[in-house]
Amino acid sequence: MNVFLTTALIVSALTLSACGSSTGDRALSGAGIGAGVGALGGLMLGAPVQGAIIGGAVGAGAGALTKENTIDLGKPIWR
């Protein structure tokens, strides 16, 4: 069950990491989503801080590598 939940959270984070129109926006939103998912996954393993750090880095990378026309969730909340 924990492996399924962790996998589902990671897939969700990578899918949703493309919020924003610029590369910086997508990297920032990806980092936030990834950190949240990583913290939840890390909490199950007893290391939420390390999970948040790793998840944030992976999410930022995924967001930065996602092209604007792949998915557009609109204008980020911070703009």
CSV table of N, CA and C in Angstrom, one decimal:
chain,number,residue,atom,x,y,z
A,1,MET,N,0.8,-1.2,0.0
A,1,MET,CA,0.0,0.0,0.0
A,1,MET,C,0.9,1.3,0.0
A,2,ASN,N,1.9,1.3,0.8
A,2,ASN,CA,2.8,2.5,0.9
A,2,ASN,C,3.5,2.7,-0.5
A,3,VAL,N,3.9,1.7,-1.2
A,3,VAL,CA,4.5,1.8,-2.4
A,3,VAL,C,3.6,2.4,-3.5
A,4,PHE,N,2.3,1.9,-3.5
A,4,PHE,CA,1.3,2.4,-4.4
A,4,PHE,C,1.1,3.9,-4.1
A,5,LEU,N,0.9,4.3,-2.9
A,5,LEU,CA,0.6,5.7,-2.5
A,5,LEU,C,1.8,6.6,-2.9
A,6,THR,N,3.0,6.1,-2.6
A,6,THR,CA,4.2,6.9,-3.0
A,6,THR,C,4.3,7.1,-4.5
A,7,THR,N,4.0,6.0,-5.2
A,7,THR,CA,4.1,6.1,-6.7
A,7,THR,C,3.0,7.0,-7.2
A,8,ALA,N,1.8,7.0,-6.7
A,8,ALA,CA,0.7,7.8,-7.1
A,8,ALA,C,1.1,9.3,-6.8
A,9,LEU,N,1.6,9.6,-5.7
A,9,LEU,CA,2.0,10.9,-5.3
A,9,LEU,C,3.1,11.5,-6.3
A,10,ILE,N,4.1,10.6,-6.6
A,10,ILE,CA,5.1,11.1,-7.5
A,10,ILE,C,4.6,11.3,-8.9
A,11,VAL,N,3.8,10.5,-9.4
A,11,VAL,CA,3.2,10.7,-10.7
A,11,VAL,C,2.3,11.9,-10.7
A,12,SER,N,1.6,12.2,-9.7
A,12,SER,CA,0.7,13.4,-9.6
A,12,SER,C,1.6,14.6,-9.6
A,13,ALA,N,2.7,14.6,-8.8
A,13,ALA,CA,3.6,15.7,-8.7
A,13,ALA,C,4.2,16.0,-10.1
A,14,LEU,N,4.7,15.0,-10.8
A,14,LEU,CA,5.3,15.2,-12.1
A,14,LEU,C,4.2,15.7,-13.1
A,15,THR,N,3.0,15.2,-13.0
A,15,THR,CA,2.0,15.7,-13.9
A,15,THR,C,1.6,17.1,-13.7
A,16,LEU,N,1.5,17.5,-12.4
A,16,LEU,CA,1.0,18.9,-12.1
A,16,LEU,C,2.2,19.9,-12.0
A,17,SER,N,3.4,19.5,-12.3
A,17,SER,CA,4.5,20.4,-12.1
A,17,SER,C,4.6,21.5,-13.2
A,18,ALA,N,3.7,21.5,-14.2
A,18,ALA,CA,3.8,22.4,-15.3
A,18,ALA,C,2.9,23.6,-15.2
A,19,CYS,N,2.6,24.0,-14.0
A,19,CYS,CA,1.7,25.2,-13.8
A,19,CYS,C,2.5,26.5,-14.1
A,20,GLY,N,2.1,27.3,-15.0
A,20,GLY,CA,2.7,28.6,-15.3
A,20,GLY,C,3.1,28.6,-16.7
A,21,SER,N,3.4,29.8,-17.2
A,21,SER,CA,3.7,30.0,-18.6
A,21,SER,C,5.2,30.1,-18.8
A,22,SER,N,6.0,30.6,-17.9
A,22,SER,CA,7.4,30.7,-18.1
A,22,SER,C,8.1,29.5,-17.4
A,23,THR,N,9.4,29.3,-17.8
A,23,THR,CA,10.1,28.2,-17.3
A,23,THR,C,10.3,28.4,-15.8
A,24,GLY,N,10.5,29.6,-15.3
A,24,GLY,CA,10.7,29.8,-13.9
A,24,GLY,C,9.4,29.5,-13.1
A,25,ASP,N,8.3,29.9,-13.7
A,25,ASP,CA,7.0,29.6,-13.0
A,25,ASP,C,6.8,28.1,-12.9
A,26,ARG,N,7.1,27.4,-13.9
A,26,ARG,CA,6.9,26.0,-13.9
A,26,ARG,C,7.9,25.3,-12.9
A,27,ALA,N,9.1,25.8,-12.9
A,27,ALA,CA,10.1,25.2,-12.0
A,27,ALA,C,9.7,25.5,-10.5
A,28,LEU,N,9.2,26.7,-10.3
A,28,LEU,CA,8.8,27.1,-8.9
A,28,LEU,C,7.6,26.3,-8.4
A,29,SER,N,6.6,26.2,-9.3
A,29,SER,CA,5.4,25.4,-8.9
A,29,SER,C,5.7,23.9,-8.8
A,30,GLY,N,6.6,23.4,-9.7
A,30,GLY,CA,7.0,22.0,-9.6
A,30,GLY,C,7.8,21.8,-8.3
A,31,ALA,N,8.6,22.7,-7.9
A,31,ALA,CA,9.3,22.6,-6.6
A,31,ALA,C,8.4,22.5,-5.4
A,32,GLY,N,7.4,23.4,-5.4
A,32,GLY,CA,6.4,23.4,-4.3
A,32,GLY,C,5.6,22.1,-4.2
A,33,ILE,N,5.1,21.7,-5.4
A,33,ILE,CA,4.4,20.4,-5.4
A,33,ILE,C,5.2,19.2,-5.0
A,34,GLY,N,6.4,19.2,-5.6
A,34,GLY,CA,7.4,18.1,-5.3
A,34,GLY,C,7.8,18.1,-3.9
A,35,ALA,N,8.0,19.2,-3.2
A,35,ALA,CA,8.3,19.3,-1.8
A,35,ALA,C,7.2,18.7,-1.0
A,36,GLY,N,6.0,19.1,-1.3
A,36,GLY,CA,4.8,18.6,-0.6
A,36,GLY,C,4.7,17.1,-0.7
A,37,VAL,N,4.8,16.6,-1.9
A,37,VAL,CA,4.7,15.2,-2.1
A,37,VAL,C,5.8,14.4,-1.5
A,38,GLY,N,7.0,15.0,-1.6
A,38,GLY,CA,8.2,14.4,-1.0
A,38,GLY,C,8.1,14.3,0.5
A,39,ALA,N,7.5,15.4,1.1
A,39,ALA,CA,7.4,15.4,2.6
A,39,ALA,C,6.4,14.3,3.0
A,40,LEU,N,5.3,14.1,2.2
A,40,LEU,CA,4.3,13.1,2.6
A,40,LEU,C,4.9,11.7,2.4
A,41,GLY,N,5.7,11.5,1.3
A,41,GLY,CA,6.3,10.2,1.1
A,41,GLY,C,7.4,10.0,2.1
A,42,GLY,N,8.1,11.0,2.4
A,42,GLY,CA,9.2,10.9,3.4
A,42,GLY,C,8.6,10.6,4.8
A,43,LEU,N,7.4,11.1,5.1
A,43,LEU,CA,6.8,10.9,6.4
A,43,LEU,C,6.5,9.4,6.6
A,44,MET,N,6.1,8.8,5.5
A,44,MET,CA,5.8,7.3,5.6
A,44,MET,C,7.1,6.5,5.9
A,45,LEU,N,8.2,7.1,5.5
A,45,LEU,CA,9.5,6.4,5.6
A,45,LEU,C,10.3,6.9,6.8
A,46,GLY,N,9.7,7.9,7.5
A,46,GLY,CA,10.4,8.5,8.7
A,46,GLY,C,11.4,9.6,8.4
A,47,ALA,N,11.4,10.2,7.2
A,47,ALA,CA,12.3,11.2,6.9
A,47,ALA,C,11.6,12.3,6.0
A,48,PRO,N,10.7,13.1,6.6
A,48,PRO,CA,9.9,14.0,5.8
A,48,PRO,C,10.8,15.2,5.3
A,49,VAL,N,11.8,15.6,6.0
A,49,VAL,CA,12.6,16.7,5.6
A,49,VAL,C,13.4,16.3,4.4
A,50,GLN,N,14.0,15.2,4.4
A,50,GLN,CA,14.8,14.7,3.3
A,50,GLN,C,13.9,14.4,2.1
A,51,GLY,N,12.7,13.9,2.3
A,51,GLY,CA,11.7,13.7,1.3
A,51,GLY,C,11.3,15.0,0.6
A,52,ALA,N,11.1,16.0,1.4
A,52,ALA,CA,10.8,17.4,0.9
A,52,ALA,C,11.9,17.9,0.0
A,53,ILE,N,13.1,17.8,0.5
A,53,ILE,CA,14.3,18.3,-0.3
A,53,ILE,C,14.4,17.6,-1.6
A,54,ILE,N,14.3,16.3,-1.6
A,54,ILE,CA,14.5,15.5,-2.8
A,54,ILE,C,13.3,15.7,-3.7
A,55,GLY,N,12.1,15.7,-3.2
A,55,GLY,CA,10.9,16.0,-4.0
A,55,GLY,C,10.9,17.4,-4.6
A,56,GLY,N,11.3,18.4,-3.8
A,56,GLY,CA,11.4,19.7,-4.4
A,56,GLY,C,12.4,19.8,-5.5
A,57,ALA,N,13.5,19.2,-5.4
A,57,ALA,CA,14.5,19.2,-6.5
A,57,ALA,C,14.0,18.5,-7.7
A,58,VAL,N,13.3,17.3,-7.5
A,58,VAL,CA,12.8,16.6,-8.7
A,58,VAL,C,11.6,17.4,-9.3
A,59,GLY,N,10.8,18.0,-8.5
A,59,GLY,CA,9.7,18.7,-9.0
A,59,GLY,C,10.1,20.0,-9.8
A,60,ALA,N,11.2,20.6,-9.3
A,60,ALA,CA,11.7,21.8,-9.9
A,60,ALA,C,12.3,21.4,-11.3
A,61,GLY,N,13.0,20.3,-11.3
A,61,GLY,CA,13.5,19.8,-12.6
A,61,GLY,C,12.5,19.5,-13.6
A,62,ALA,N,11.4,18.8,-13.1
A,62,ALA,CA,10.3,18.4,-14.0
A,62,ALA,C,9.6,19.6,-14.5
A,63,GLY,N,9.4,20.6,-13.6
A,63,GLY,CA,8.7,21.8,-14.1
A,63,GLY,C,9.5,22.6,-15.1
A,64,ALA,N,10.8,22.7,-14.9
A,64,ALA,CA,11.7,23.4,-15.8
A,64,ALA,C,11.8,22.7,-17.1
A,65,LEU,N,11.8,21.4,-17.1
A,65,LEU,CA,11.9,20.7,-18.4
A,65,LEU,C,10.6,20.6,-19.2
A,66,THR,N,9.5,20.9,-18.5
A,66,THR,CA,8.2,20.8,-19.2
A,66,THR,C,8.0,22.0,-20.1
A,67,LYS,N,7.5,21.7,-21.3
A,67,LYS,CA,7.3,22.8,-22.3
A,67,LYS,C,5.9,23.4,-22.0
A,68,GLU,N,5.8,24.7,-22.3
A,68,GLU,CA,4.6,25.5,-22.0
A,68,GLU,C,3.4,24.9,-22.7
A,69,ASN,N,3.5,24.3,-23.9
A,69,ASN,CA,2.4,23.8,-24.6
A,69,ASN,C,2.0,22.4,-24.2
A,70,THR,N,2.8,21.8,-23.4
A,70,THR,CA,2.5,20.4,-22.9
A,70,THR,C,1.2,20.4,-22.0
A,71,ILE,N,1.2,21.3,-21.0
A,71,ILE,CA,0.1,21.5,-20.1
A,71,ILE,C,0.1,22.9,-19.7
A,72,ASP,N,-1.1,23.5,-19.7
A,72,ASP,CA,-1.2,24.9,-19.2
A,72,ASP,C,-2.3,25.0,-18.2
A,73,LEU,N,-2.0,25.1,-16.9
A,73,LEU,CA,-3.0,25.2,-15.9
A,73,LEU,C,-3.3,26.7,-15.6
A,74,GLY,N,-2.9,27.6,-16.4
A,74,GLY,CA,-3.2,29.0,-16.3
A,74,GLY,C,-2.1,29.8,-15.5
A,75,LYS,N,-2.5,31.0,-15.1
A,75,LYS,CA,-1.6,31.9,-14.5
A,75,LYS,C,-1.4,31.4,-13.0
A,76,PRO,N,-0.1,31.4,-12.6
A,76,PRO,CA,0.1,30.9,-11.2
A,76,PRO,C,-0.5,31.9,-10.2
A,77,ILE,N,-0.7,31.4,-9.0
A,77,ILE,CA,-1.4,32.2,-7.9
A,77,ILE,C,-0.5,33.4,-7.5
A,78,TRP,N,0.8,33.2,-7.6
A,78,TRP,CA,1.7,34.3,-7.2
A,78,TRP,C,1.8,35.4,-8.2
A,79,ARG,N,1.2,35.3,-9.3
A,79,ARG,CA,1.3,36.4,-10.4
A,79,ARG,C,0.1,37.3,-10.3
